[in-house]
Amino acid sequence: MAVAFLISCAQTLTEPAKVVAQDESIPKSPISAVDKSQLPSGDGLAVAFEADRGIEQHRKVVFADDFEVEALGGKWDEINDRGNALSFVHPHANSSPTKHPQLGHRSLKVTATLGKNTGGGFTKWFSSADRLFIRFYTKFDQDCDYVHHFCTLRANKSLQGAERWSGFGGAGKRPNGEERFSTAIEPWGNWGKWNPPGRWNFYSYWHTMSASPDGKYWGNGFRPDTQPNIERGKWICVEMMIQHNTPGMDDGEQAYWIDGELRGHWKGFNWRTSSTLFANALTLESYVTDRWTKQSENIVYFDNVVIAKEYIGPASNAN
């Protein structure tokens, strides 16, 4: 598996500017791609749970939502539904139900309409662990354009009070290693060079990140040297992993899988300097702006979300 990491402005989708000198107060990152990763692929803990039913009972599962029973956002802590962007639909609308029977009867639909809203989604705070896996299914509508931000894992100083929000915001700024870090799995369009919605990409903020070409900190991108464009109109199983570093040391990791295939694994992250800072909030969203997105209506679907302390893998088919 030949992979590489790239330092980029990622989802800001701005043209490169004049390169500026790196802040010498920031230690250089020792991050490298893992050429022969020992991480699992294919089936994971989900294989034992038909269509994810009962998966929340697994001792390694922290949170799960298949959108089958609860009201809109019923299992989540925050709902962003400005402009009525969120709704439930049947996951097999306009497609054969035999293709993904593991998705049940209800999926989350996010409709971002330019001039009306920027899309929306949910946020869940949870008790963290040294190693976390986030898995979800998603589908981009056949006409979906570029998406500005997608699904983000954030580290906050606390699960309570104002400090539960310490990992939010801060665009263009380098985080403090005691306060926050974040990493997102997102489609990236490479400044319009790849067909929308683009290709899968990590978009990460942490205290030893590199500056963008304009001297600000717009996030660093990590992705394989080569991978196919994301196919629209098709359900995709997406999974990401983060390994917390020993505070102040360069032993953190991240990786992602598409349909059970390991696409990239990177080591050497110094995510944090505090032992009390953990990734403890997941934002599941489709956020769209009109900077590069020209399609007026952009629809993305989500289903079968799981947070766990062990590799999850694709959902098992229902009989």
PDB file of C-alpha atoms in Angstrom, residues 159-291:
ATOM      1  CA  LEU A 159     -17.586  16.902  28.290  1.00  0.00           C
ATOM      2  CA  GLN A 160     -19.235  19.566  30.444  1.00  0.00           C
ATOM      3  CA  GLY A 161     -19.767  23.309  30.523  1.00  0.00           C
ATOM      4  CA  ALA A 162     -18.050  25.761  28.212  1.00  0.00           C
ATOM      5  CA  GLU A 163     -14.994  23.505  27.877  1.00  0.00           C
ATOM      6  CA  ARG A 164     -17.030  20.956  25.907  1.00  0.00           C
ATOM      7  CA  TRP A 165     -16.849  23.484  23.052  1.00  0.00           C
ATOM      8  CA  SER A 166     -13.080  24.050  23.211  1.00  0.00           C
ATOM      9  CA  GLY A 167     -12.519  21.839  20.148  1.00  0.00           C
ATOM     10  CA  PHE A 168     -14.896  23.800  17.916  1.00  0.00           C
ATOM     11  CA  GLY A 169     -14.053  26.800  15.766  1.00  0.00           C
ATOM     12  CA  GLY A 170     -10.547  28.171  15.381  1.00  0.00           C
ATOM     13  CA  ALA A 171     -10.390  28.068  11.573  1.00  0.00           C
ATOM     14  CA  GLY A 172      -7.103  29.486  10.297  1.00  0.00           C
ATOM     15  CA  LYS A 173      -5.441  29.226  13.713  1.00  0.00           C
ATOM     16  CA  ARG A 174      -2.953  26.691  15.054  1.00  0.00           C
ATOM     17  CA  PRO A 175      -4.466  24.919  18.070  1.00  0.00           C
ATOM     18  CA  ASN A 176      -3.010  24.905  21.539  1.00  0.00           C
ATOM     19  CA  GLY A 177      -1.886  21.388  22.443  1.00  0.00           C
ATOM     20  CA  GLU A 178      -3.721  21.561  25.757  1.00  0.00           C
ATOM     21  CA  GLU A 179      -6.987  22.848  24.328  1.00  0.00           C
ATOM     22  CA  ARG A 180      -8.022  21.180  21.082  1.00  0.00           C
ATOM     23  CA  PHE A 181      -7.268  19.167  17.976  1.00  0.00           C
ATOM     24  CA  SER A 182      -9.488  17.775  15.236  1.00  0.00           C
ATOM     25  CA  THR A 183      -9.436  15.539  12.216  1.00  0.00           C
ATOM     26  CA  ALA A 184     -12.102  15.104   9.564  1.00  0.00           C
ATOM     27  CA  ILE A 185     -12.699  12.551   6.836  1.00  0.00           C
ATOM     28  CA  GLU A 186     -13.914  14.560   3.854  1.00  0.00           C
ATOM     29  CA  PRO A 187     -14.262  14.588   0.085  1.00  0.00           C
ATOM     30  CA  TRP A 188     -11.756  17.030  -1.413  1.00  0.00           C
ATOM     31  CA  GLY A 189     -11.981  18.457  -4.934  1.00  0.00           C
ATOM     32  CA  ASN A 190      -8.335  19.578  -5.321  1.00  0.00           C
ATOM     33  CA  TRP A 191      -9.355  23.133  -6.220  1.00  0.00           C
ATOM     34  CA  GLY A 192     -11.841  21.877  -8.797  1.00  0.00           C
ATOM     35  CA  LYS A 193      -9.388  19.557 -10.567  1.00  0.00           C
ATOM     36  CA  TRP A 194     -11.237  16.369  -9.558  1.00  0.00           C
ATOM     37  CA  ASN A 195     -14.854  15.733 -10.414  1.00  0.00           C
ATOM     38  CA  PRO A 196     -17.216  16.504  -7.526  1.00  0.00           C
ATOM     39  CA  PRO A 197     -17.425  15.587  -4.787  1.00  0.00           C
ATOM     40  CA  GLY A 198     -13.714  14.712  -5.163  1.00  0.00           C
ATOM     41  CA  ARG A 199     -11.572  12.108  -3.380  1.00  0.00           C
ATOM     42  CA  TRP A 200     -11.329  11.028   0.257  1.00  0.00           C
ATOM     43  CA  ASN A 201      -9.004  13.088   2.416  1.00  0.00           C
ATOM     44  CA  PHE A 202      -8.112  13.667   6.069  1.00  0.00           C
ATOM     45  CA  TYR A 203      -8.337  17.338   7.066  1.00  0.00           C
ATOM     46  CA  SER A 204      -6.519  17.789  10.368  1.00  0.00           C
ATOM     47  CA  TYR A 205      -5.745  20.540  12.902  1.00  0.00           C
ATOM     48  CA  TRP A 206      -3.254  20.024  15.748  1.00  0.00           C
ATOM     49  CA  HIS A 207      -0.599  21.989  17.593  1.00  0.00           C
ATOM     50  CA  THR A 208       2.401  20.932  15.433  1.00  0.00           C
ATOM     51  CA  MET A 209       0.612  21.260  12.095  1.00  0.00           C
ATOM     52  CA  SER A 210       2.223  23.083   9.174  1.00  0.00           C
ATOM     53  CA  ALA A 211       1.137  26.490   7.974  1.00  0.00           C
ATOM     54  CA  SER A 212      -0.753  26.904   4.714  1.00  0.00           C
ATOM     55  CA  PRO A 213       0.807  28.899   1.864  1.00  0.00           C
ATOM     56  CA  ASP A 214      -0.762  32.147   3.137  1.00  0.00           C
ATOM     57  CA  GLY A 215       0.897  31.747   6.540  1.00  0.00           C
ATOM     58  CA  LYS A 216      -2.331  30.810   8.340  1.00  0.00           C
ATOM     59  CA  TYR A 217      -3.366  27.381   9.595  1.00  0.00           C
ATOM     60  CA  TRP A 218      -6.158  26.073   7.385  1.00  0.00           C
ATOM     61  CA  GLY A 219      -5.696  22.393   8.107  1.00  0.00           C
ATOM     62  CA  ASN A 220      -3.287  19.789   6.731  1.00  0.00           C
ATOM     63  CA  GLY A 221      -4.432  17.158   4.241  1.00  0.00           C
ATOM     64  CA  PHE A 222      -3.580  13.445   4.287  1.00  0.00           C
ATOM     65  CA  ARG A 223      -4.521  11.036   1.512  1.00  0.00           C
ATOM     66  CA  PRO A 224      -2.984   8.299  -0.679  1.00  0.00           C
ATOM     67  CA  ASP A 225      -0.888   9.235  -3.693  1.00  0.00           C
ATOM     68  CA  THR A 226      -3.608   7.796  -5.907  1.00  0.00           C
ATOM     69  CA  GLN A 227      -7.209   6.751  -5.349  1.00  0.00           C
ATOM     70  CA  PRO A 228     -10.378   6.867  -7.463  1.00  0.00           C
ATOM     71  CA  ASN A 229     -12.859   9.705  -7.474  1.00  0.00           C
ATOM     72  CA  ILE A 230     -15.807   9.235  -5.140  1.00  0.00           C
ATOM     73  CA  GLU A 231     -18.693   7.660  -7.031  1.00  0.00           C
ATOM     74  CA  ARG A 232     -21.995   9.484  -6.700  1.00  0.00           C
ATOM     75  CA  GLY A 233     -25.318   7.674  -6.354  1.00  0.00           C
ATOM     76  CA  LYS A 234     -23.697   4.779  -4.448  1.00  0.00           C
ATOM     77  CA  TRP A 235     -23.671   3.868  -0.758  1.00  0.00           C
ATOM     78  CA  ILE A 236     -20.116   3.921   0.654  1.00  0.00           C
ATOM     79  CA  CYS A 237     -18.864   2.517   3.961  1.00  0.00           C
ATOM     80  CA  VAL A 238     -16.406   5.008   5.500  1.00  0.00           C
ATOM     81  CA  GLU A 239     -14.324   4.302   8.599  1.00  0.00           C
ATOM     82  CA  MET A 240     -11.632   6.357  10.302  1.00  0.00           C
ATOM     83  CA  MET A 241      -9.295   5.621  13.219  1.00  0.00           C
ATOM     84  CA  ILE A 242      -7.358   7.854  15.566  1.00  0.00           C
ATOM     85  CA  GLN A 243      -4.725   6.742  18.057  1.00  0.00           C
ATOM     86  CA  HIS A 244      -4.074   9.343  20.761  1.00  0.00           C
ATOM     87  CA  ASN A 245      -0.431  10.123  21.348  1.00  0.00           C
ATOM     88  CA  THR A 246       1.355   9.974  24.664  1.00  0.00           C
ATOM     89  CA  PRO A 247       1.083  13.651  25.683  1.00  0.00           C
ATOM     90  CA  GLY A 248       3.903  15.619  24.083  1.00  0.00           C
ATOM     91  CA  MET A 249       5.246  12.633  22.116  1.00  0.00           C
ATOM     92  CA  ASP A 250       5.062  11.828  18.386  1.00  0.00           C
ATOM     93  CA  ASP A 251       3.332   8.443  18.641  1.00  0.00           C
ATOM     94  CA  GLY A 252      -0.210   9.321  17.506  1.00  0.00           C
ATOM     95  CA  GLU A 253      -1.816   7.808  14.405  1.00  0.00           C
ATOM     96  CA  GLN A 254      -4.740   8.058  12.038  1.00  0.00           C
ATOM     97  CA  ALA A 255      -6.103   5.854   9.254  1.00  0.00           C
ATOM     98  CA  TYR A 256      -9.161   5.448   7.058  1.00  0.00           C
ATOM     99  CA  TRP A 257     -10.978   2.686   5.185  1.00  0.00           C
ATOM    100  CA  ILE A 258     -13.424   2.790   2.270  1.00  0.00           C
ATOM    101  CA  ASP A 259     -15.758  -0.211   1.976  1.00  0.00           C
ATOM    102  CA  GLY A 260     -13.479  -2.176   4.287  1.00  0.00           C
ATOM    103  CA  GLU A 261     -10.315  -1.386   2.286  1.00  0.00           C
ATOM    104  CA  LEU A 262      -7.534   0.398   4.166  1.00  0.00           C
ATOM    105  CA  ARG A 263      -6.753   3.467   2.077  1.00  0.00           C
ATOM    106  CA  GLY A 264      -4.161   5.174   4.263  1.00  0.00           C
ATOM    107  CA  HIS A 265      -2.411   4.904   7.630  1.00  0.00           C
ATOM    108  CA  TRP A 266      -0.145   7.600   9.101  1.00  0.00           C
ATOM    109  CA  LYS A 267       2.037   7.642  12.215  1.00  0.00           C
ATOM    110  CA  GLY A 268       3.973  10.342  14.054  1.00  0.00           C
ATOM    111  CA  PHE A 269       1.211  12.696  15.224  1.00  0.00           C
ATOM    112  CA  ASN A 270       1.742  14.810  18.331  1.00  0.00           C
ATOM    113  CA  TRP A 271      -1.989  15.423  18.729  1.00  0.00           C
ATOM    114  CA  ARG A 272      -1.871  16.821  22.272  1.00  0.00           C
ATOM    115  CA  THR A 273       0.309  17.882  25.179  1.00  0.00           C
ATOM    116  CA  SER A 274      -2.276  17.266  27.918  1.00  0.00           C
ATOM    117  CA  SER A 275      -3.278  13.856  29.294  1.00  0.00           C
ATOM    118  CA  THR A 276      -6.832  15.112  29.827  1.00  0.00           C
ATOM    119  CA  LEU A 277      -7.403  16.129  26.192  1.00  0.00           C
ATOM    120  CA  PHE A 278      -9.214  13.443  24.181  1.00  0.00           C
ATOM    121  CA  ALA A 279     -11.177  13.253  20.940  1.00  0.00           C
ATOM    122  CA  ASN A 280     -14.676  13.241  22.431  1.00  0.00           C
ATOM    123  CA  ALA A 281     -17.107  14.803  19.955  1.00  0.00           C
ATOM    124  CA  LEU A 282     -18.237  13.633  16.512  1.00  0.00           C
ATOM    125  CA  THR A 283     -19.954  16.001  14.100  1.00  0.00           C
ATOM    126  CA  LEU A 284     -21.747  14.190  11.289  1.00  0.00           C
ATOM    127  CA  GLU A 285     -22.671  16.757   8.678  1.00  0.00           C
ATOM    128  CA  SER A 286     -22.696  17.896   5.083  1.00  0.00           C
ATOM    129  CA  TYR A 287     -21.688  21.566   5.030  1.00  0.00           C
ATOM    130  CA  VAL A 288     -21.787  23.403   1.714  1.00  0.00           C
ATOM    131  CA  THR A 289     -20.881  26.949   0.668  1.00  0.00           C
ATOM    132  CA  ASP A 290     -21.013  28.696  -2.697  1.00  0.00           C
ATOM    133  CA  ARG A 291     -17.274  29.321  -3.021  1.00  0.00           C
TER     134      ARG A 291
END
